[in-house]
PDB file of C-alpha atoms in Angstrom:
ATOM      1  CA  UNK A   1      74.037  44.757 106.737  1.00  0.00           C
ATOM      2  CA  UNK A   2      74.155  48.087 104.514  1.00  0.00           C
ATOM      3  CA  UNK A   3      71.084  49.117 103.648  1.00  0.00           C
ATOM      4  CA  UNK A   4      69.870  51.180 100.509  1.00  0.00           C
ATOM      5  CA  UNK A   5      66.503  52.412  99.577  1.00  0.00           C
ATOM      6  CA  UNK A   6      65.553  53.175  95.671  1.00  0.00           C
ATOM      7  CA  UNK A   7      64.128  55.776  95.179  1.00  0.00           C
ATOM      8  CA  UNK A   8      60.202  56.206  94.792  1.00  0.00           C
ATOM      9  CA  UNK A   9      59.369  53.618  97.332  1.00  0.00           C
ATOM     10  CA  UNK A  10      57.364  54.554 100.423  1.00  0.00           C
ATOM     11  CA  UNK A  11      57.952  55.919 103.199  1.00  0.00           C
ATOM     12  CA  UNK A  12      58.878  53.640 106.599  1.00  0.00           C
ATOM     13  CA  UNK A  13      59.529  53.240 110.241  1.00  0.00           C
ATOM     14  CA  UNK A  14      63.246  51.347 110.858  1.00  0.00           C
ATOM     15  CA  UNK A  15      62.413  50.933 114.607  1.00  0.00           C
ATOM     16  CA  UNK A  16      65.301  52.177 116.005  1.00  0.00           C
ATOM     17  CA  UNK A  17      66.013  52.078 119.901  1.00  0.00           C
ATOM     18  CA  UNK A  18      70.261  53.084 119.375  1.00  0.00           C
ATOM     19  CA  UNK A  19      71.327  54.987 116.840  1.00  0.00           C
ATOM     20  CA  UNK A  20      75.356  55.868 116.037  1.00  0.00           C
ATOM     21  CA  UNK A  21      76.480  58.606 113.672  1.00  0.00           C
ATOM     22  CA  UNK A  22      79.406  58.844 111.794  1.00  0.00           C
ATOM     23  CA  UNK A  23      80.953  61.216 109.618  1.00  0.00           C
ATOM     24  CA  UNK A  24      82.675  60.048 105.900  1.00  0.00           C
ATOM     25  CA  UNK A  25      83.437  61.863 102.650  1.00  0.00           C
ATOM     26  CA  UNK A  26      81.610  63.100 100.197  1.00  0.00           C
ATOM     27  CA  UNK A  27      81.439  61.655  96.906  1.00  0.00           C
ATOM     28  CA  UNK A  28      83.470  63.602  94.142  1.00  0.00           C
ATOM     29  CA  UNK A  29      81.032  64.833  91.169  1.00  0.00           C
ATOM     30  CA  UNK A  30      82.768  64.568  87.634  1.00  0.00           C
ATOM     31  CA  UNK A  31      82.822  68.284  85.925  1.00  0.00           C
ATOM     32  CA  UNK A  32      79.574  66.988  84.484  1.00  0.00           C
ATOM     33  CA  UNK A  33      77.716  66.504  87.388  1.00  0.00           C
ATOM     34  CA  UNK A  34      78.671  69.529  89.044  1.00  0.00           C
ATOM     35  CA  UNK A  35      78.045  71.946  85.885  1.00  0.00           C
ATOM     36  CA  UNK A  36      74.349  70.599  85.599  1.00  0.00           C
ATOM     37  CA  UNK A  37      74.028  70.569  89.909  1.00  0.00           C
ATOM     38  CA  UNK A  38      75.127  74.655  89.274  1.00  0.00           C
ATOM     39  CA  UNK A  39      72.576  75.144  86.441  1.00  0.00           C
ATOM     40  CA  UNK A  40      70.172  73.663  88.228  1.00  0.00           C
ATOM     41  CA  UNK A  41      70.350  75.480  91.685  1.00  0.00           C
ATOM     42  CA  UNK A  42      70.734  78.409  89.520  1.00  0.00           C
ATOM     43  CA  UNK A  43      67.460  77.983  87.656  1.00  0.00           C
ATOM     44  CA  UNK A  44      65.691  77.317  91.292  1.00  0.00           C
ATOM     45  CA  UNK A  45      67.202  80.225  92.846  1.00  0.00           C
ATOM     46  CA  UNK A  46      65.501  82.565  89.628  1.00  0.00           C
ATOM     47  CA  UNK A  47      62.054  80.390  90.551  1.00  0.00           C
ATOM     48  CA  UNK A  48      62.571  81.473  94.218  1.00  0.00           C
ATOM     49  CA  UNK A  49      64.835  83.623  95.209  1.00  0.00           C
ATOM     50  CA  UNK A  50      64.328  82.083  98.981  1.00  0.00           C
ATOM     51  CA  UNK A  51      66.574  79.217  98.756  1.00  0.00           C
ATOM     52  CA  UNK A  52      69.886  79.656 100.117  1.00  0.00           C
ATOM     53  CA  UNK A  53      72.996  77.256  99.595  1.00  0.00           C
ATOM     54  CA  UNK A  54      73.935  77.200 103.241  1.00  0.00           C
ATOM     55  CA  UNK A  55      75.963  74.052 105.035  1.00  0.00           C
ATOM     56  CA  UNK A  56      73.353  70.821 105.499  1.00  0.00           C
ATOM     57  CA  UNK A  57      74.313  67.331 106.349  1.00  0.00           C
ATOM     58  CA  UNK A  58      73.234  64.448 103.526  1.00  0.00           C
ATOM     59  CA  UNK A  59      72.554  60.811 104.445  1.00  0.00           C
ATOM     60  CA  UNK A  60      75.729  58.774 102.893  1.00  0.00           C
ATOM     61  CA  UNK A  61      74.236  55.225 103.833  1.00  0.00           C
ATOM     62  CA  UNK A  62      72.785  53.478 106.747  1.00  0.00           C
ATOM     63  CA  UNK A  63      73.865  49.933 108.600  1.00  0.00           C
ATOM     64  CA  UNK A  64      72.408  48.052 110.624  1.00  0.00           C
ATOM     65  CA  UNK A  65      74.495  46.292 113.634  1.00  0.00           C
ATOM     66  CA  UNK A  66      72.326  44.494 115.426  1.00  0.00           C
ATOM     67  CA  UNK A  67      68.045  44.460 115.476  1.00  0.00           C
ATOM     68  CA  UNK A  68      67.720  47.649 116.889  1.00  0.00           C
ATOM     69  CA  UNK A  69      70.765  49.305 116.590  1.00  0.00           C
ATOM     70  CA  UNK A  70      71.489  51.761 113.091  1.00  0.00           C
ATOM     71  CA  UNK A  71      74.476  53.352 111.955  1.00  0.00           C
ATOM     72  CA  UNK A  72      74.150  56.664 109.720  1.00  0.00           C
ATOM     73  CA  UNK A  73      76.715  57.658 107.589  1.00  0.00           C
ATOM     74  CA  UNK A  74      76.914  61.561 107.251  1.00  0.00           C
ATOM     75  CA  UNK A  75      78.611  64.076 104.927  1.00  0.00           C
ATOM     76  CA  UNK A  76      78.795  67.484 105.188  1.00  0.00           C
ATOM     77  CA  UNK A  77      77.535  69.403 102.076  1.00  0.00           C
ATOM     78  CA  UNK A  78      75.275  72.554 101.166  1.00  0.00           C
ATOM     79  CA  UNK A  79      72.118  72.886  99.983  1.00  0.00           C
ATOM     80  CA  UNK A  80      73.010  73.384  96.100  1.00  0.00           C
ATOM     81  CA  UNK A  81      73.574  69.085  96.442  1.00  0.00           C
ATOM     82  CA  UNK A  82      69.686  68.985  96.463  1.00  0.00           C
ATOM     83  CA  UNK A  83      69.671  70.157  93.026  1.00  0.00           C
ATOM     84  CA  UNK A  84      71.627  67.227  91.941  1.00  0.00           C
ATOM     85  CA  UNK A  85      68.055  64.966  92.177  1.00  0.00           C
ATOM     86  CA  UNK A  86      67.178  67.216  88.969  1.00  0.00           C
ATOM     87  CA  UNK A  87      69.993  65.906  87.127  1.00  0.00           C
ATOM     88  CA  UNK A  88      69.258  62.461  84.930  1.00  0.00           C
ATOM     89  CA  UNK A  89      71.762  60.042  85.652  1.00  0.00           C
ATOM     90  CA  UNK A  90      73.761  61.000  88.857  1.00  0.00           C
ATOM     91  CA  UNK A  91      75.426  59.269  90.747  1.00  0.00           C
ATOM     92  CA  UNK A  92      76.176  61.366  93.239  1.00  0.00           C
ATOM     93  CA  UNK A  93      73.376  62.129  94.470  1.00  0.00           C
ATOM     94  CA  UNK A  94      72.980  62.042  98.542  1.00  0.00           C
ATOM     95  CA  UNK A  95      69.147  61.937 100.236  1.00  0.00           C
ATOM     96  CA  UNK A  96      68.212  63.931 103.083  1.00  0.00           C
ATOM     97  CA  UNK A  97      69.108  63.550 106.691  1.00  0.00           C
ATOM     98  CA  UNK A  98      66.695  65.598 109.018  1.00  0.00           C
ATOM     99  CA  UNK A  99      64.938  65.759 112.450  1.00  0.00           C
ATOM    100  CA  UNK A 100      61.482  66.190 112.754  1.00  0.00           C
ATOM    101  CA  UNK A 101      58.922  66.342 116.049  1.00  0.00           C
ATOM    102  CA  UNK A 102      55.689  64.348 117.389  1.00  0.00           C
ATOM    103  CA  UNK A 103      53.781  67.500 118.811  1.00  0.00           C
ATOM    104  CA  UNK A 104      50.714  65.885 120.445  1.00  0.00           C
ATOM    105  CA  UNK A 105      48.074  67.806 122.313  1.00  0.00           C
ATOM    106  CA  UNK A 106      46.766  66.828 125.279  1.00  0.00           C
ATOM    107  CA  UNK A 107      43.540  65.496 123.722  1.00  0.00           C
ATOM    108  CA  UNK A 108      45.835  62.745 121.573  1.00  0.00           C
ATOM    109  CA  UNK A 109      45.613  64.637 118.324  1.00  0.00           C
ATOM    110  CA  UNK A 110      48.921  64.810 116.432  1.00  0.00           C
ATOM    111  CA  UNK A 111      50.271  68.523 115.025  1.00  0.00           C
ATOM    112  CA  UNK A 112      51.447  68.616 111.483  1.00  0.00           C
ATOM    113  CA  UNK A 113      51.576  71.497 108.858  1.00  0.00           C
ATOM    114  CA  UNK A 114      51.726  72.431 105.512  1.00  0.00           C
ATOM    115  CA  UNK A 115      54.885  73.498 103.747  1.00  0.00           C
ATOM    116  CA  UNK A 116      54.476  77.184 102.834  1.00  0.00           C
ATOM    117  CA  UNK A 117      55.281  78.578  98.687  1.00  0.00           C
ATOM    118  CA  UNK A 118      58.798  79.524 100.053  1.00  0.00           C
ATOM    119  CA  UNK A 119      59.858  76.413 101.000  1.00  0.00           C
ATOM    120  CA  UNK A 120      61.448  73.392  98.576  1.00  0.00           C
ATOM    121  CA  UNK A 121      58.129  71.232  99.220  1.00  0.00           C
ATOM    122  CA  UNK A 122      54.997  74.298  99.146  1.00  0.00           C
ATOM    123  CA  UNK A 123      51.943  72.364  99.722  1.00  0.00           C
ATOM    124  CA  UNK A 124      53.318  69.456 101.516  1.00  0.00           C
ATOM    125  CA  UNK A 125      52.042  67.920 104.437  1.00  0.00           C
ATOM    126  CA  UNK A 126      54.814  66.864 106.913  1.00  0.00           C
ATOM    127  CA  UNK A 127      55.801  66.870 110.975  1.00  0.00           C
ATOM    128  CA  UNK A 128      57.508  70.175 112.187  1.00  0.00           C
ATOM    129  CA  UNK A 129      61.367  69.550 111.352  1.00  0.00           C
ATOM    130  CA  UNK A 130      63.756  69.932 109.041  1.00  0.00           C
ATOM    131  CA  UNK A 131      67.803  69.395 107.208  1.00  0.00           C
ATOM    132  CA  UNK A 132      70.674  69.423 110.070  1.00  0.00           C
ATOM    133  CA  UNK A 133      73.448  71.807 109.974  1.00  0.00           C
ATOM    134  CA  UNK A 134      76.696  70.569 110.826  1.00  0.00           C
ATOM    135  CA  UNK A 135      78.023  71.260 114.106  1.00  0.00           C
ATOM    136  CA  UNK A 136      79.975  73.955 114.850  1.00  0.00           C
ATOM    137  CA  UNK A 137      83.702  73.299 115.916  1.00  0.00           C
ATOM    138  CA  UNK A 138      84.405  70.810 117.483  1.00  0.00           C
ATOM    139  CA  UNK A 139      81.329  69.998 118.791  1.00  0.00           C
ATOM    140  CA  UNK A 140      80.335  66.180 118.058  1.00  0.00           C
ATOM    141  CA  UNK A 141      77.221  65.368 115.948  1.00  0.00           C
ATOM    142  CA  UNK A 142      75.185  63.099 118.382  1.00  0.00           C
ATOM    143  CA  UNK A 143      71.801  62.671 120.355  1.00  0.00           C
ATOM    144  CA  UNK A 144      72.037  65.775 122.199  1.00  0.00           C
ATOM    145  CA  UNK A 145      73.001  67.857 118.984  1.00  0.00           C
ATOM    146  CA  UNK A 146      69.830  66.029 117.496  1.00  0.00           C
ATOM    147  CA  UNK A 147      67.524  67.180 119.980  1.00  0.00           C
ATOM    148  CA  UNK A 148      68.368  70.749 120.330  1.00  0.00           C
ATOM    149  CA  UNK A 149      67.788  71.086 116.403  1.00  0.00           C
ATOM    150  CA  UNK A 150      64.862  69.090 116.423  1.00  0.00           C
ATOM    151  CA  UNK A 151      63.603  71.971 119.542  1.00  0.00           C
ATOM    152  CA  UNK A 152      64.969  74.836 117.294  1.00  0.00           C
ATOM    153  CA  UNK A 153      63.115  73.608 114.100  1.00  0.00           C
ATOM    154  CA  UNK A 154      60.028  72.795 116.570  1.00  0.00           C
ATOM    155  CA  UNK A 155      59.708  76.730 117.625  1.00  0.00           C
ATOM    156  CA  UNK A 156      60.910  78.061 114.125  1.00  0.00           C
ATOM    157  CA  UNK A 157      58.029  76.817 112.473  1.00  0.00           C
ATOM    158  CA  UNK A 158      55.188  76.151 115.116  1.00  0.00           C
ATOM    159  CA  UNK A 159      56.203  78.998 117.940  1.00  0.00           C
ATOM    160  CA  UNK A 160      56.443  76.433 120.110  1.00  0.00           C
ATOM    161  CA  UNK A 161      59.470  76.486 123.005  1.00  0.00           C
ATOM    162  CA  UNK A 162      60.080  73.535 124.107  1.00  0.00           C
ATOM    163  CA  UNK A 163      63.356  72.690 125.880  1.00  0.00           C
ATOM    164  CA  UNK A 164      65.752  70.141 123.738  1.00  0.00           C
ATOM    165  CA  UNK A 165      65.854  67.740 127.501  1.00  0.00           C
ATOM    166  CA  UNK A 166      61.628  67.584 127.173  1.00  0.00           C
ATOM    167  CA  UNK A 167      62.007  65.736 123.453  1.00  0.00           C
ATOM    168  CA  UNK A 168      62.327  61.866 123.833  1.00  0.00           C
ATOM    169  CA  UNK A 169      63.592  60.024 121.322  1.00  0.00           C
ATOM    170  CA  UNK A 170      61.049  58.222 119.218  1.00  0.00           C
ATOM    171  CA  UNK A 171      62.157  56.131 116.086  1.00  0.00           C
ATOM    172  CA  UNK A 172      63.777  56.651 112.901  1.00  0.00           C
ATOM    173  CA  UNK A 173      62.280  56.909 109.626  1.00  0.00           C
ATOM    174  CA  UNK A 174      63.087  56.674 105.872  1.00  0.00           C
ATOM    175  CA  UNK A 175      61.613  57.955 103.374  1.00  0.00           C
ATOM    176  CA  UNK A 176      60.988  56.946 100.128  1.00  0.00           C
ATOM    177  CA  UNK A 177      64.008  58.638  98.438  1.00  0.00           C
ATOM    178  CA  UNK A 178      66.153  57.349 101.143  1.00  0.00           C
ATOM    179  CA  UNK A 179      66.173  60.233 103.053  1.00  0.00           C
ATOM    180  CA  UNK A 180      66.677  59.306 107.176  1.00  0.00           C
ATOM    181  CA  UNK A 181      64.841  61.496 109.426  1.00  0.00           C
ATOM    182  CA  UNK A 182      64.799  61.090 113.788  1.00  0.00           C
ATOM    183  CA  UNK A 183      61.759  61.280 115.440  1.00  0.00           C
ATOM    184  CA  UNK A 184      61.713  62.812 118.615  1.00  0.00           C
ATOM    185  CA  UNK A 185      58.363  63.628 120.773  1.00  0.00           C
ATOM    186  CA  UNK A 186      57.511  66.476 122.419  1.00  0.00           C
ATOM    187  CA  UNK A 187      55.385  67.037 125.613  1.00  0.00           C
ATOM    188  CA  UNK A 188      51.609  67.250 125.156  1.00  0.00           C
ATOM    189  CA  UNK A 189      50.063  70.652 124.955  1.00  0.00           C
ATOM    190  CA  UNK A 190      46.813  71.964 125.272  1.00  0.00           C
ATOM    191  CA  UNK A 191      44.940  72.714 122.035  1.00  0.00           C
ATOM    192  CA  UNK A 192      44.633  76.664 122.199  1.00  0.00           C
ATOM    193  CA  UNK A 193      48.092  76.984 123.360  1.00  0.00           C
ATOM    194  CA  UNK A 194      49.298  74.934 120.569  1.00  0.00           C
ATOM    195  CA  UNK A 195      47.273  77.469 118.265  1.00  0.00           C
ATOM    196  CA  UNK A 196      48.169  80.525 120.314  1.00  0.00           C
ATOM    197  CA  UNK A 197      52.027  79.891 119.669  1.00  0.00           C
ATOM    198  CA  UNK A 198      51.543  78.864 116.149  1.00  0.00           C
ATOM    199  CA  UNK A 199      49.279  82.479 115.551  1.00  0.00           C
ATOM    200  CA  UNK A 200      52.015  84.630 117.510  1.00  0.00           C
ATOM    201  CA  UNK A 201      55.045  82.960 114.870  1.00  0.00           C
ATOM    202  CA  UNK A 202      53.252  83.380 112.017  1.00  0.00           C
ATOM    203  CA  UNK A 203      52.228  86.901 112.467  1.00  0.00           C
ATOM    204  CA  UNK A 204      55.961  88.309 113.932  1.00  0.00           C
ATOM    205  CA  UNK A 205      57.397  86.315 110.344  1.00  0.00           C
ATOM    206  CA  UNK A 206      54.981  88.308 108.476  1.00  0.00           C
ATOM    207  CA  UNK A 207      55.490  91.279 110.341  1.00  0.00           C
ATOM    208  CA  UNK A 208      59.130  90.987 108.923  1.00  0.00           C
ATOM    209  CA  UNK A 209      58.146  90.522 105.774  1.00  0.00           C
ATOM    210  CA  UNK A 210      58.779  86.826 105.542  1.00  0.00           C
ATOM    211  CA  UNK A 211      56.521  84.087 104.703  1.00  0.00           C
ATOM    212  CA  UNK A 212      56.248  81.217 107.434  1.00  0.00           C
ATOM    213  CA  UNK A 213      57.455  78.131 106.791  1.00  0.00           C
ATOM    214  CA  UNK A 214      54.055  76.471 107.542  1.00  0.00           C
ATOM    215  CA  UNK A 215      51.552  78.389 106.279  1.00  0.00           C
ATOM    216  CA  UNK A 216      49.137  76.844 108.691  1.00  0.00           C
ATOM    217  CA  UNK A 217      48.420  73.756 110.921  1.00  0.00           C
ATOM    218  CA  UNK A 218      46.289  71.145 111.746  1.00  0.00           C
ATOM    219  CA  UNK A 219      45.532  68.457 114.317  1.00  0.00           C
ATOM    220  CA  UNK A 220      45.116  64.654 113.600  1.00  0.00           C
ATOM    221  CA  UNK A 221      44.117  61.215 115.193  1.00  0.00           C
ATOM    222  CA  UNK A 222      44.863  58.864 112.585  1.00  0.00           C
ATOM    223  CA  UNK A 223      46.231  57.759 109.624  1.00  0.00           C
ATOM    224  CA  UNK A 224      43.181  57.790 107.473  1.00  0.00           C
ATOM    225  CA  UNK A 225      42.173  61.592 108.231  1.00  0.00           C
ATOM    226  CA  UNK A 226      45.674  62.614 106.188  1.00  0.00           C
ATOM    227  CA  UNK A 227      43.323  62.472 102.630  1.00  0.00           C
ATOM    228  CA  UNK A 228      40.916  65.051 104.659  1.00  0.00           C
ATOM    229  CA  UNK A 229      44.407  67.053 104.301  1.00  0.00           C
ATOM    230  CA  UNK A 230      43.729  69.043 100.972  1.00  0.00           C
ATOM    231  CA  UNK A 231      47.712  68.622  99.259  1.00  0.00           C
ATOM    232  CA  UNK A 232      49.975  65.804  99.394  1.00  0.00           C
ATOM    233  CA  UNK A 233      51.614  64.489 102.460  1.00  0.00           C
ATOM    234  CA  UNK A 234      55.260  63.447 103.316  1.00  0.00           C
ATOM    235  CA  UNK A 235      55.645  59.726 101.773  1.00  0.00           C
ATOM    236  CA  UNK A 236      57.243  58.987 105.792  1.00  0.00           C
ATOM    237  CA  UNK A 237      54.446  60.669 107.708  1.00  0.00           C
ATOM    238  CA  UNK A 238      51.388  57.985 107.162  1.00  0.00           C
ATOM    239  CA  UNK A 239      53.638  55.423 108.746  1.00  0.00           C
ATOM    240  CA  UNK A 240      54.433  57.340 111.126  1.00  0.00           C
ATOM    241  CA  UNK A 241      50.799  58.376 112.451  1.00  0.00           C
ATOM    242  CA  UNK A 242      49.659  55.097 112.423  1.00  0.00           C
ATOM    243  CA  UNK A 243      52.203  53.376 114.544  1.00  0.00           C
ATOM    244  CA  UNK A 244      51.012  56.488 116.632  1.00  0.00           C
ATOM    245  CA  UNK A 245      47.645  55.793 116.917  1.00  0.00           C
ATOM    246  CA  UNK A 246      48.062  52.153 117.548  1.00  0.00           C
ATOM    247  CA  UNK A 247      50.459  53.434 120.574  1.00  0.00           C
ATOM    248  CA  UNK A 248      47.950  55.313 121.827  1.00  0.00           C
ATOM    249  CA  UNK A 249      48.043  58.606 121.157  1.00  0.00           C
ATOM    250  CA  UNK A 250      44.862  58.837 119.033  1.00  0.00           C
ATOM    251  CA  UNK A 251      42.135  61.628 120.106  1.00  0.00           C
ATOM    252  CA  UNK A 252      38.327  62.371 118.746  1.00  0.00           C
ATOM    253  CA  UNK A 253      38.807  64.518 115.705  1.00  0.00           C
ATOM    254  CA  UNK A 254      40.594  66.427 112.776  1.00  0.00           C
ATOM    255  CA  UNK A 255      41.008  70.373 113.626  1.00  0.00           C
ATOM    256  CA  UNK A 256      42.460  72.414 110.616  1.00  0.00           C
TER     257      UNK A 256
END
């Protein structure tokens, strides 16, 4: 069964145990479409000069074979294909396809931060993650591939190293636009070091003269303390926090 998701629905969990990836082609944009995609990008790139149109994957459909199995459809694109959201009427237009990371701390709470005024989403709450990048060669886009950019996004925005072999796989979500992130979970981690790491990346980004992507962090035990999170949130991420807490990974208090 194909599945498709309109957009400005919410956010869900597919409950995924095996997931299969496969590459197709991307759809062809009439001159239309890719004139107003171009003078789009271009109008976001004057806004902020930050966003670069590097390679990214896009989510070309999902299919389900079987009640826990899910088959993603994948096409390689750039960045500049975001803009194509802005533009009334296309059909072209591809959602997301990221990783993203369940950092707990050893106390339960769950780590997620805000999107910084350099990123595409500034102000938005979401998990540490991000877009994949296609693989490089002939290398094969699969679960390992997954986890070692789900660990590379993990340290690139939190500071924290943890090897791609320590994430376990986790679920798969979908966002509201259709977008298909994987879940993976990280080892627990004491509090301060969680902090420590996060303090340490910030301050060598802005040492460089670069803004982090999160501009800051905080630590959660449930779904309802997301509104004590001053911004909006990721339409995927209260879904995701409460199937957390009800598998146990709850703790005794929001820490911002």
């Amino acid at each position: 069964m194909i599945e498709q998701s309109a957009r400005g629905s919410g956010g869900e969990l597919l409950d995924v145990q095996r997931l299969r990836l496969v590459e197709t082609a991307a759809p062809r944009l009439t001159p239309e479409e890719r004139q107003a995609m171009n003078e789009v990008w271009d109008g976001l790139v004057r806004v902020n000069p930050s966003f670069f149109d590097g390679p990214v994957l896009v989510c070309a459909g999902t299919e389900r074979e079987g009640p826990d199995d899910l088959t993603v459809s994948w096409v390689r694109t750039t960045y500049r294909h975001f803009a194509l959201r802005r533009v009334p009427g296309s059909t072209s237009w591809l959602p997301s396809f990221f990783v993203a990371v369940l950092q707990p701390a050893d106390d339960g709470r769950l780590l997620v931060g805000r999107m910084s005024n350099s990123t595409a989403a500034p102000g938005r709450w979401q998990l540490p993650g991000g877009s994949l990048e296609p693989p490089e060669g002939d290398e094969p886009l699969d679960m390992r591939a997954l986890r070692r950019h789900a660990a590379r996004e993990l340290i690139e925005e939190t500071g924290i190293d943890t090897s791609p072999e320590d994430l376990t796989f986790w679920n798969v979500t979908r966002a509201g636009n259709g977008s298909i992130g994987v879940l993976f979970r990280a080892p627990s981690l004491p509090e301060a070091g969680l902090r420590e790491r996060y303090e340490a990346m910030a301050a060598a980004e802005k040492a460089q003269g670069r803004e982090p992507e999160l501009d800051t962090i905080a630590l959660i035990h449930s779904a309802a303390q997301l509104r004590l999170l001053v911004g909006p949130h990721a339409d995927y991420l209260e879904p995701i926090v409460t199937r957390y807490e009800k598998s146990g990974g709850g703790g005794t208090g929001v820490s911002i």
